[in-house]
Coordinates of C-alpha atoms in Angstrom, one line a residue:
Chain A
X24 CA 198.9 118.4 213.5
X25 CA 200.0 115.9 210.9
X26 CA 203.2 114.1 211.7
X27 CA 204.8 111.0 210.2
X28 CA 204.6 107.9 212.3
X29 CA 208.2 107.9 213.7
X30 CA 207.8 111.6 214.6
X31 CA 204.5 111.2 216.3
X32 CA 205.7 108.3 218.3
X33 CA 208.7 110.2 219.6
X34 CA 206.5 113.2 220.3
X35 CA 204.1 111.1 222.3
X36 CA 206.9 109.6 224.2
X37 CA 208.3 113.0 225.1
X38 CA 204.9 114.3 226.1
X39 CA 204.1 111.1 228.1
X40 CA 207.2 111.9 230.2
X41 CA 205.5 115.0 231.3
X42 CA 208.1 117.7 230.6
X43 CA 209.0 120.2 228.0
X44 CA 210.8 119.1 224.9
X45 CA 214.1 120.4 226.2
X46 CA 213.6 118.8 229.6
X47 CA 212.6 115.6 228.0
X48 CA 215.6 115.7 225.7
X49 CA 217.9 116.1 228.8
X50 CA 216.4 113.0 230.3
X51 CA 215.9 111.1 227.1
X52 CA 218.3 108.2 228.0
X53 CA 216.6 107.4 231.3
X54 CA 213.1 108.0 230.1
X55 CA 213.2 106.0 226.9
X56 CA 213.7 102.8 228.8
X57 CA 210.4 103.3 230.6
X58 CA 208.4 105.1 227.9
X59 CA 205.3 103.8 226.0
X60 CA 205.3 103.5 222.3
X61 CA 201.9 103.1 220.8
X62 CA 202.1 101.7 217.3
X63 CA 199.6 102.8 214.7
X64 CA 197.9 99.4 215.1
X65 CA 197.5 99.9 218.8
X66 CA 196.2 103.5 218.2
X67 CA 193.6 102.0 215.8
X68 CA 192.5 99.5 218.4
X69 CA 192.2 102.2 221.1
X70 CA 190.2 104.5 218.8
X71 CA 187.6 101.7 218.5
X72 CA 186.7 102.3 222.1
X73 CA 185.0 105.6 221.3
X74 CA 183.7 108.2 220.7
X75 CA 181.6 108.7 223.8
X76 CA 178.7 109.1 224.2
X77 CA 177.3 107.3 221.2
X78 CA 174.1 108.8 219.5
X79 CA 171.1 108.5 221.8
X80 CA 168.2 107.0 219.9
X81 CA 164.7 106.5 221.2
X82 CA 163.6 102.9 221.7
X83 CA 161.0 102.1 218.9
X84 CA 159.5 99.3 221.1
X85 CA 158.6 101.8 223.8
X86 CA 156.0 104.5 222.7
X87 CA 157.0 106.7 225.7
X88 CA 160.8 106.5 225.2
X89 CA 162.2 110.0 225.6
X90 CA 158.8 111.4 226.8
X91 CA 159.3 113.9 229.5
X92 CA 156.2 112.9 231.4
X93 CA 157.2 109.2 231.2
X94 CA 160.6 110.0 232.6
X95 CA 159.0 111.8 235.5
X96 CA 156.6 109.0 236.1
X97 CA 159.3 106.4 235.8
X98 CA 161.5 108.3 238.3
X99 CA 158.6 108.3 240.8
X100 CA 158.0 104.6 240.3
X101 CA 161.8 103.9 240.6
X102 CA 162.0 105.3 244.1
X103 CA 158.6 104.1 245.4
X104 CA 158.8 101.4 248.0
X105 CA 155.1 100.6 247.7
X106 CA 156.1 98.8 244.5
X107 CA 157.2 95.8 246.7
X108 CA 155.1 93.3 248.6
X109 CA 156.6 94.2 252.0
X110 CA 156.5 98.0 251.2
X111 CA 160.2 98.2 252.0
X112 CA 162.0 97.8 248.7
X113 CA 162.1 100.0 245.7
X114 CA 164.2 99.7 242.6
X115 CA 166.5 102.3 244.2
X116 CA 167.2 100.0 247.1
X117 CA 169.6 98.0 245.0
X118 CA 170.3 100.6 242.3
X119 CA 171.8 103.5 244.3
X120 CA 173.0 106.5 242.4
X121 CA 175.8 107.0 245.0
X122 CA 177.2 103.6 244.1
X123 CA 177.0 103.9 240.3
X124 CA 173.5 102.6 240.4
X125 CA 174.5 99.3 242.1
X126 CA 174.3 98.4 245.8
X127 CA 178.0 97.8 246.7
X128 CA 177.3 94.3 248.0
X129 CA 178.1 90.9 246.5
X130 CA 174.6 89.5 246.7
X131 CA 171.6 91.6 247.7
X132 CA 169.4 90.5 250.6
X133 CA 167.3 93.7 250.4
X134 CA 164.0 91.8 250.1
X135 CA 164.9 89.4 252.9
X136 CA 165.9 86.5 250.6
X137 CA 169.3 86.5 249.0
X138 CA 169.2 86.5 245.3
X139 CA 172.1 84.7 243.6
X140 CA 173.5 87.4 241.3
X141 CA 175.3 90.7 241.8
X142 CA 173.3 93.9 241.1
X143 CA 174.3 95.4 237.8
X144 CA 174.7 99.1 237.2
X145 CA 172.0 100.9 235.3
X146 CA 174.3 103.3 233.6
X147 CA 174.2 103.0 229.8
X148 CA 171.6 100.2 230.1
X149 CA 169.7 101.9 227.2
X150 CA 172.4 100.6 224.8
X151 CA 171.9 96.9 225.7
X152 CA 170.5 94.2 223.3
X153 CA 170.2 91.7 226.2
X154 CA 169.4 92.5 229.9
X155 CA 170.5 90.9 233.1
X156 CA 173.4 88.6 233.6
X157 CA 171.6 85.8 231.7
X158 CA 170.0 88.0 229.1
X159 CA 166.5 86.9 230.2
X160 CA 165.0 90.1 228.6
X161 CA 165.4 91.6 225.1
X162 CA 164.2 95.1 226.1
X163 CA 164.5 97.5 228.9
X164 CA 160.8 97.7 229.9
X165 CA 160.5 93.9 230.2
X166 CA 163.7 93.9 232.3
X167 CA 162.2 96.6 234.5
X168 CA 159.2 94.5 235.2
X169 CA 161.2 91.4 236.1
X170 CA 162.4 92.3 239.7
X171 CA 159.0 93.8 240.6
X172 CA 157.2 90.4 240.1
X173 CA 160.2 88.2 241.1
X174 CA 159.2 86.4 244.4
X175 CA 162.7 86.8 245.8
X176 CA 162.9 90.5 245.0
X177 CA 160.0 92.8 245.1
X178 CA 157.4 90.0 245.1
X179 CA 154.4 91.7 243.6
X180 CA 151.9 90.3 241.1
X181 CA 150.8 92.2 237.9
X182 CA 147.4 92.8 239.5
X183 CA 148.9 94.2 242.7
X184 CA 151.0 96.7 240.8
X185 CA 148.1 97.8 238.7
X186 CA 146.0 98.2 241.9
X187 CA 148.7 100.3 243.5
X188 CA 148.8 102.7 240.5
X189 CA 145.0 102.9 240.4
X190 CA 144.7 103.7 244.1
X191 CA 147.6 106.2 244.4
X192 CA 146.4 109.5 243.2
X193 CA 149.9 110.8 242.3
X194 CA 150.8 107.7 240.4
X195 CA 147.4 107.5 238.7
X196 CA 147.7 111.1 237.5
X197 CA 151.1 110.3 236.1
X198 CA 149.8 107.2 234.4
X199 CA 146.8 109.1 232.8
X200 CA 149.0 111.9 231.6
X201 CA 151.5 109.6 229.9
X202 CA 149.3 106.8 228.6
X203 CA 146.0 108.8 228.1
X204 CA 142.9 109.3 230.2
X205 CA 141.2 106.3 228.6
X206 CA 144.1 103.9 229.3
X207 CA 142.5 100.7 230.6
X208 CA 143.6 98.7 233.6
X209 CA 141.6 95.7 232.7
X210 CA 144.5 94.2 230.9
X211 CA 146.9 93.8 233.8
X212 CA 149.7 92.4 231.6
X213 CA 149.4 95.5 229.3
X214 CA 149.2 97.9 232.2
X215 CA 152.3 96.4 233.7
X216 CA 154.0 96.7 230.3
X217 CA 153.2 100.5 230.4
X218 CA 154.6 100.8 233.9
X219 CA 157.8 99.0 232.7
X220 CA 158.0 101.5 229.8
X221 CA 157.8 104.4 232.1
X222 CA 160.6 102.9 234.3
X223 CA 162.6 102.3 231.1
X224 CA 162.1 105.9 230.0
X225 CA 163.7 107.1 233.3
X226 CA 166.6 104.6 233.1
X227 CA 167.3 105.7 229.5
X228 CA 168.5 109.0 231.0
X229 CA 171.2 107.3 233.0
X230 CA 174.2 107.6 230.6
X231 CA 177.7 107.5 231.9
X232 CA 179.8 110.7 231.7
X233 CA 183.0 111.2 229.8
X234 CA 186.1 109.8 231.3
X235 CA 189.8 110.5 231.3
X236 CA 190.1 107.6 228.8
X237 CA 187.6 109.2 226.5
X238 CA 189.8 112.4 226.4
X239 CA 192.9 110.3 225.8
X240 CA 191.2 108.3 223.0
X241 CA 189.9 111.5 221.3
X242 CA 193.3 113.1 221.6
X243 CA 194.9 110.1 219.9
X244 CA 192.2 110.1 217.2
X245 CA 192.9 113.8 216.6
X246 CA 196.6 113.2 216.8
X247 CA 196.8 115.8 219.5
X248 CA 199.8 114.4 221.2
X249 CA 200.1 117.1 223.9
X250 CA 196.6 116.4 225.1
X251 CA 197.2 112.6 224.9
X252 CA 200.2 113.1 227.1
X253 CA 198.1 114.2 230.0
X254 CA 196.9 110.6 230.3
X255 CA 198.8 108.8 233.1
X256 CA 201.8 106.8 232.0
X257 CA 200.7 103.7 234.1
X258 CA 197.3 103.8 232.4
X259 CA 199.0 103.9 229.0
X260 CA 201.0 100.8 229.9
X261 CA 197.7 99.2 231.0
X262 CA 196.0 100.2 227.8
X263 CA 198.8 98.6 225.8
X264 CA 198.2 95.3 227.6
X265 CA 194.4 95.7 227.2
X266 CA 194.6 96.0 223.4
X267 CA 197.7 93.9 223.1
X268 CA 198.6 90.6 224.6
X269 CA 195.7 90.7 227.1
X270 CA 193.3 90.7 224.2
X271 CA 190.7 92.0 226.6
X272 CA 189.1 94.0 223.7
X273 CA 187.9 90.8 222.1
X274 CA 185.1 90.6 224.6
X275 CA 185.2 94.1 226.1
X276 CA 184.7 95.6 222.6
X277 CA 183.8 99.1 221.3
X278 CA 182.9 102.3 223.1
X279 CA 180.9 100.4 225.8
X280 CA 183.7 97.9 226.4
X281 CA 181.4 95.0 225.8
X282 CA 180.1 93.0 222.8
X283 CA 176.9 92.6 224.8
X284 CA 177.0 88.9 224.4
X285 CA 177.8 86.0 226.8
X286 CA 180.9 84.2 227.9
X287 CA 182.2 81.8 230.5
X288 CA 184.7 83.7 232.5
X289 CA 185.7 80.8 234.7
X290 CA 183.8 82.0 237.7
X291 CA 182.1 79.2 239.7
X292 CA 178.4 79.1 239.2
X293 CA 177.4 76.9 242.1
X294 CA 174.9 78.8 244.3
X295 CA 174.0 76.3 246.9
X296 CA 174.6 72.6 247.5
X297 CA 173.4 70.8 244.4
X298 CA 172.2 74.1 242.8
X299 CA 173.8 76.0 239.9
X300 CA 173.2 79.3 238.2
X301 CA 172.9 78.2 234.6
X302 CA 173.3 81.7 233.3
X303 CA 172.6 82.2 229.6
X304 CA 171.3 78.7 229.2
X305 CA 168.1 79.6 231.2
X306 CA 168.3 83.2 229.9
X307 CA 167.6 82.1 226.3
X308 CA 164.7 80.0 227.5
X309 CA 163.2 82.8 229.5
X310 CA 163.5 85.4 226.8
X311 CA 161.9 83.2 224.2
X312 CA 159.0 82.5 226.5
X313 CA 158.7 85.9 228.0
X314 CA 155.3 87.6 227.8
X315 CA 156.9 91.0 227.3
X316 CA 159.6 90.1 224.7
X317 CA 159.9 92.1 221.5
X318 CA 157.9 89.5 219.6
X319 CA 154.9 90.1 221.9
X320 CA 151.9 92.3 221.4
X321 CA 153.4 94.8 223.9
X322 CA 156.1 95.9 221.5
X323 CA 155.0 99.3 220.2
X324 CA 157.1 99.1 217.0
X325 CA 154.7 98.0 214.2
X326 CA 157.7 96.4 212.4
X327 CA 158.8 94.6 215.6
X328 CA 162.3 95.4 214.3
X329 CA 164.1 94.1 217.4
X330 CA 162.3 90.8 217.7
X331 CA 164.7 89.0 215.4
X332 CA 167.2 88.5 218.3
X333 CA 164.9 86.5 220.6
X334 CA 163.5 84.6 217.6
X335 CA 166.9 83.7 216.1
X336 CA 169.0 83.2 219.2
X337 CA 170.1 79.6 219.8
X338 CA 170.1 77.8 223.1
X339 CA 173.4 75.9 223.2
X340 CA 175.0 73.6 225.7
X341 CA 177.9 75.9 226.0
X342 CA 175.6 78.7 227.3
X343 CA 175.5 76.8 230.6
X344 CA 177.4 79.1 233.0
X345 CA 177.9 81.9 230.5
X346 CA 177.0 85.4 231.7
X347 CA 176.7 88.7 229.9
X348 CA 179.9 90.5 229.4
X349 CA 179.6 93.7 231.5
X350 CA 180.5 97.1 230.4
X351 CA 183.8 98.4 231.9
X352 CA 182.5 102.0 232.0
X353 CA 182.2 103.5 235.4
X354 CA 183.9 100.3 236.7
X355 CA 185.6 101.9 239.7
X356 CA 182.3 102.7 241.3
X357 CA 180.6 99.3 240.8
X358 CA 182.5 96.9 243.0
X359 CA 182.2 94.0 243.8
X360 CA 182.6 92.3 240.4
X361 CA 181.6 89.3 238.4
X362 CA 178.1 87.8 238.1
X363 CA 178.1 86.6 241.7
X364 CA 180.0 89.6 243.2
X365 CA 182.8 87.2 244.3
X366 CA 185.7 89.5 243.4
X367 CA 185.9 92.6 245.7
X368 CA 188.5 94.7 243.8
X369 CA 189.7 95.4 240.3
X370 CA 193.0 94.0 241.2
X371 CA 191.4 90.7 242.1
X372 CA 189.5 90.7 238.8
X373 CA 192.8 91.2 236.8
X374 CA 194.5 88.5 238.9
X375 CA 191.6 86.2 238.1
X376 CA 192.2 86.5 234.4
X377 CA 196.0 86.5 234.9
X378 CA 195.8 83.1 236.6
X379 CA 192.6 81.7 235.2
X380 CA 191.8 78.1 236.0
X381 CA 191.3 76.5 232.7
X382 CA 189.6 73.5 234.3
X383 CA 186.7 75.7 235.2
X384 CA 186.0 76.5 231.6
X385 CA 183.7 74.3 229.4
X386 CA 185.6 71.8 227.3
X387 CA 183.2 72.5 224.5
X388 CA 183.2 76.2 225.1
X389 CA 185.2 79.0 223.5
X390 CA 188.9 78.8 223.4
X391 CA 189.6 82.5 224.2
X392 CA 190.8 82.7 227.8
X393 CA 194.2 81.6 228.9
X394 CA 196.3 82.6 231.8
X395 CA 198.0 85.9 231.1
X396 CA 200.7 85.4 233.8
X397 CA 201.0 89.2 234.4
X398 CA 203.7 90.6 236.7
X399 CA 202.6 92.6 239.7
X400 CA 203.6 95.8 237.8
X401 CA 201.5 94.8 234.8
X402 CA 198.5 94.1 237.0
X403 CA 198.9 97.5 238.6
X404 CA 199.1 99.1 235.2
X405 CA 196.0 97.3 233.9
X406 CA 194.1 98.4 237.1
X407 CA 195.3 102.0 236.5
X408 CA 193.9 101.8 233.0
X409 CA 190.6 100.3 234.1
X410 CA 190.2 103.1 236.7
X411 CA 190.4 105.7 233.9
X412 CA 187.2 104.2 232.4
X413 CA 185.2 105.9 235.2
X414 CA 184.2 109.6 235.3
X415 CA 186.1 111.6 237.8
X416 CA 183.0 112.8 239.6
Chain B
X2 CA 191.9 47.7 172.6
X3 CA 191.7 50.7 170.3
X4 CA 188.0 50.9 170.7
X5 CA 188.3 51.0 174.5
X6 CA 190.8 53.9 174.4
X7 CA 188.6 55.7 172.0
X8 CA 185.5 55.3 174.2
X9 CA 187.6 56.4 177.2
X10 CA 188.9 59.4 175.5
X11 CA 185.4 60.5 174.4
X12 CA 184.1 60.0 177.9
X13 CA 186.9 61.9 179.5
X14 CA 186.4 64.9 177.2
X15 CA 182.7 64.8 177.9
X16 CA 183.2 64.8 181.7
X17 CA 185.8 67.6 181.5
X18 CA 183.6 69.8 179.3
X19 CA 180.2 69.2 180.7
X20 CA 180.4 71.1 184.0
X21 CA 181.7 74.2 182.3
X22 CA 179.1 74.3 179.7
X23 CA 176.1 72.9 181.6
X24 CA 176.1 75.1 184.8
X25 CA 172.7 76.7 184.9
X26 CA 173.9 80.2 185.6
X27 CA 176.8 82.6 185.9
X28 CA 177.9 83.9 189.3
X29 CA 177.3 87.7 189.7
X30 CA 180.2 89.9 189.0
X31 CA 181.7 91.6 192.1
X32 CA 180.6 88.9 194.4
X33 CA 183.2 86.9 196.4
X34 CA 183.6 83.2 195.4
X35 CA 183.3 80.7 198.2
X36 CA 185.9 77.9 198.5
X37 CA 184.9 74.4 198.0
X38 CA 186.5 71.0 197.6
X39 CA 183.6 70.1 195.3
X40 CA 184.2 69.6 191.6
X41 CA 183.4 72.3 189.1
X42 CA 179.8 71.1 188.8
X43 CA 178.9 73.5 191.6
X44 CA 180.1 77.0 192.4
X45 CA 178.9 79.6 194.9
X46 CA 179.5 83.3 195.6
X47 CA 178.5 85.7 198.4
X48 CA 177.4 89.3 198.1
X49 CA 178.6 90.7 201.5
X50 CA 181.8 92.7 201.5
X51 CA 184.0 92.0 204.5
X52 CA 184.5 95.8 205.2
X53 CA 180.8 96.4 205.7
X54 CA 180.4 93.9 208.6
X55 CA 180.3 95.5 212.0
X56 CA 181.0 93.5 215.2
X57 CA 177.8 92.9 217.1
X58 CA 175.5 94.1 214.3
X59 CA 173.2 91.7 212.4
X60 CA 173.5 91.5 208.7
X61 CA 172.2 89.5 205.8
X62 CA 174.1 87.8 203.0
X63 CA 172.9 86.8 199.5
X64 CA 174.4 83.6 198.1
X65 CA 174.3 82.6 194.5
X66 CA 174.8 78.9 193.7
X67 CA 175.4 77.7 190.2
X68 CA 175.2 74.0 189.8
X69 CA 174.8 71.1 187.4
X70 CA 171.5 69.9 188.6
X71 CA 169.1 71.4 191.1
X72 CA 170.2 72.8 194.4
X73 CA 167.3 71.9 196.7
X74 CA 168.3 73.9 199.8
X75 CA 171.2 75.5 201.5
X76 CA 172.3 75.9 205.2
X77 CA 174.5 78.7 206.4
X78 CA 176.5 79.1 209.6
X79 CA 179.6 80.8 210.7
X80 CA 182.3 80.2 213.3
X81 CA 185.6 81.5 214.6
X82 CA 188.1 78.7 213.9
X83 CA 190.7 80.1 216.3
X84 CA 188.2 80.4 219.2
X85 CA 186.3 77.3 218.3
X86 CA 182.9 78.8 218.7
X87 CA 180.1 79.6 216.3
X88 CA 177.4 82.3 216.2
X89 CA 174.8 82.8 218.9
X90 CA 172.0 83.1 216.3
X91 CA 170.7 80.9 213.5
X92 CA 170.1 82.7 210.2
X93 CA 166.8 82.1 208.4
X94 CA 167.3 81.0 204.8
X95 CA 165.0 82.3 202.1
X96 CA 165.1 81.3 198.4
X97 CA 165.1 84.5 196.4
X98 CA 165.2 82.9 192.9
X99 CA 166.1 79.6 191.4
X100 CA 169.8 80.0 192.2
X101 CA 169.9 82.7 194.8
X102 CA 169.4 82.5 198.6
X103 CA 169.3 85.0 201.4
X104 CA 170.6 84.2 205.0
X105 CA 169.4 86.6 207.6
X106 CA 170.6 87.5 210.2
X107 CA 174.2 86.6 210.7
X108 CA 175.9 88.3 213.7
X109 CA 179.6 88.2 214.4
X110 CA 179.8 89.0 218.1
X111 CA 183.6 89.4 218.3
X112 CA 186.3 90.9 216.3
X113 CA 188.7 88.5 214.5
X114 CA 188.7 85.8 211.8
X115 CA 185.2 84.4 211.0
X116 CA 184.5 81.5 208.6
X117 CA 181.1 81.5 206.8
X118 CA 180.2 78.0 205.9
X119 CA 177.5 76.9 203.5
X120 CA 176.1 73.5 202.6
X121 CA 174.3 73.3 199.3
X122 CA 172.1 70.2 199.0
X123 CA 171.9 68.4 195.6
X124 CA 170.1 65.1 195.4
X125 CA 169.9 65.2 199.2
X126 CA 173.7 65.3 199.6
X127 CA 175.6 68.4 200.9
X128 CA 178.4 70.2 199.1
X129 CA 180.5 72.2 201.5
X130 CA 181.6 75.8 200.8
X131 CA 183.4 78.3 203.0
X132 CA 184.7 81.9 203.0
X133 CA 187.0 83.5 205.6
X134 CA 186.4 87.1 206.7
X135 CA 188.3 89.2 209.1
X136 CA 186.1 91.6 211.1
X137 CA 187.6 94.5 213.0

């Protein structure tokens, strides 16, 4: 359906109003005052948030990426509580499918000790360049190892994990099938890397489903105005703010609604008296020194093609208090929000940006955020839009 | 007095003509010239087309520098002037030939206006160049 711009705008307006052309004509005067007009420029910006899903490529750094046996092994490990020091905590304790692969609490105390960051969703994690709020890993298998050996999380050592797999007949069978009968356990660091790779293979299967926004975006791209008109009017108004004066898409860019990089969102990063979460500042240090980074011997890609990122990333003063921009996909199911889980609802998140305290931002940091001063109606519209970034079931 | 003016005239003509005729190379055709406040004794151009840059994806640029005298080294960086921030990565510079360099990787992590900056060092002193690119 090829229409000139003025015609397609009018057509979209009429369809947005939900009635037949004749009914719409009859109410045109009233409706035109509340209708949405997407300009070609806005449609172009909306189109950049798709299509979904993107192509699924296997991870060259992980020799068992996409391997069916590895996915099965990784799944078994993911739900196994023996992978923790106290035998009570598995990966699934904090990453629950029913909660969008998060845990629904601000700060987890699953292992008895409170960590200081909110649990992130695992949906679409396969598309990341950096992992965790501080980007302390440059690949999914290294990130999968991190909580297992973190003293405040699952609390194991590399040797304890290897012993567990060697002694458990089911896990050992999986390990041998995936990594070969002759796979040695003498190199605990290498064996732990393999276990991380199996966990990564499983997590690569966690890709978010299509959403009402995806249908709307594809309809706009195809100039299918009738289909586009099924998208709620309040969400359309929210989308207009998102790509327009809100400039949310500067950071929440592309089909995943994130650039994957790091920013200071003006959220306090004090975690206790005299203690701060330095975010990306320590993340850069950790990834450069990490024994399982993509420059390490554990990377299965002979070209080490992804290693450039941890080699060339710079540790800057402004990284202090920066955290990775989260995806907005499946957002409605992953409350609470922000790196410390301090905002319980989407409305609170939008209000945070609407009234952002500029004094909380680094003076030498980026000059991107400023108070949007949204009205209550605009906040409601933006929340309506954000909710359409989640699958319906 | 006449001799002074004659000498001055000859000197002026020499200075004006020398940079045009004495540059060691020509900039490649089809490349984009970088802006500089330097005199005509040094020029630079960049290979990368704006349209081929994708937000969040690493890319390399080739830079040709034609100068009167030897360019010992270059430094390349990029920033978003409106946001007052730079890149999160430092490109590695490789000398490809006597007057060509490669910077790899650059990564523009946000859409918007980026400014690529280049310092070319001659006799230990930098000459500044820049080129603005809009990335969507």
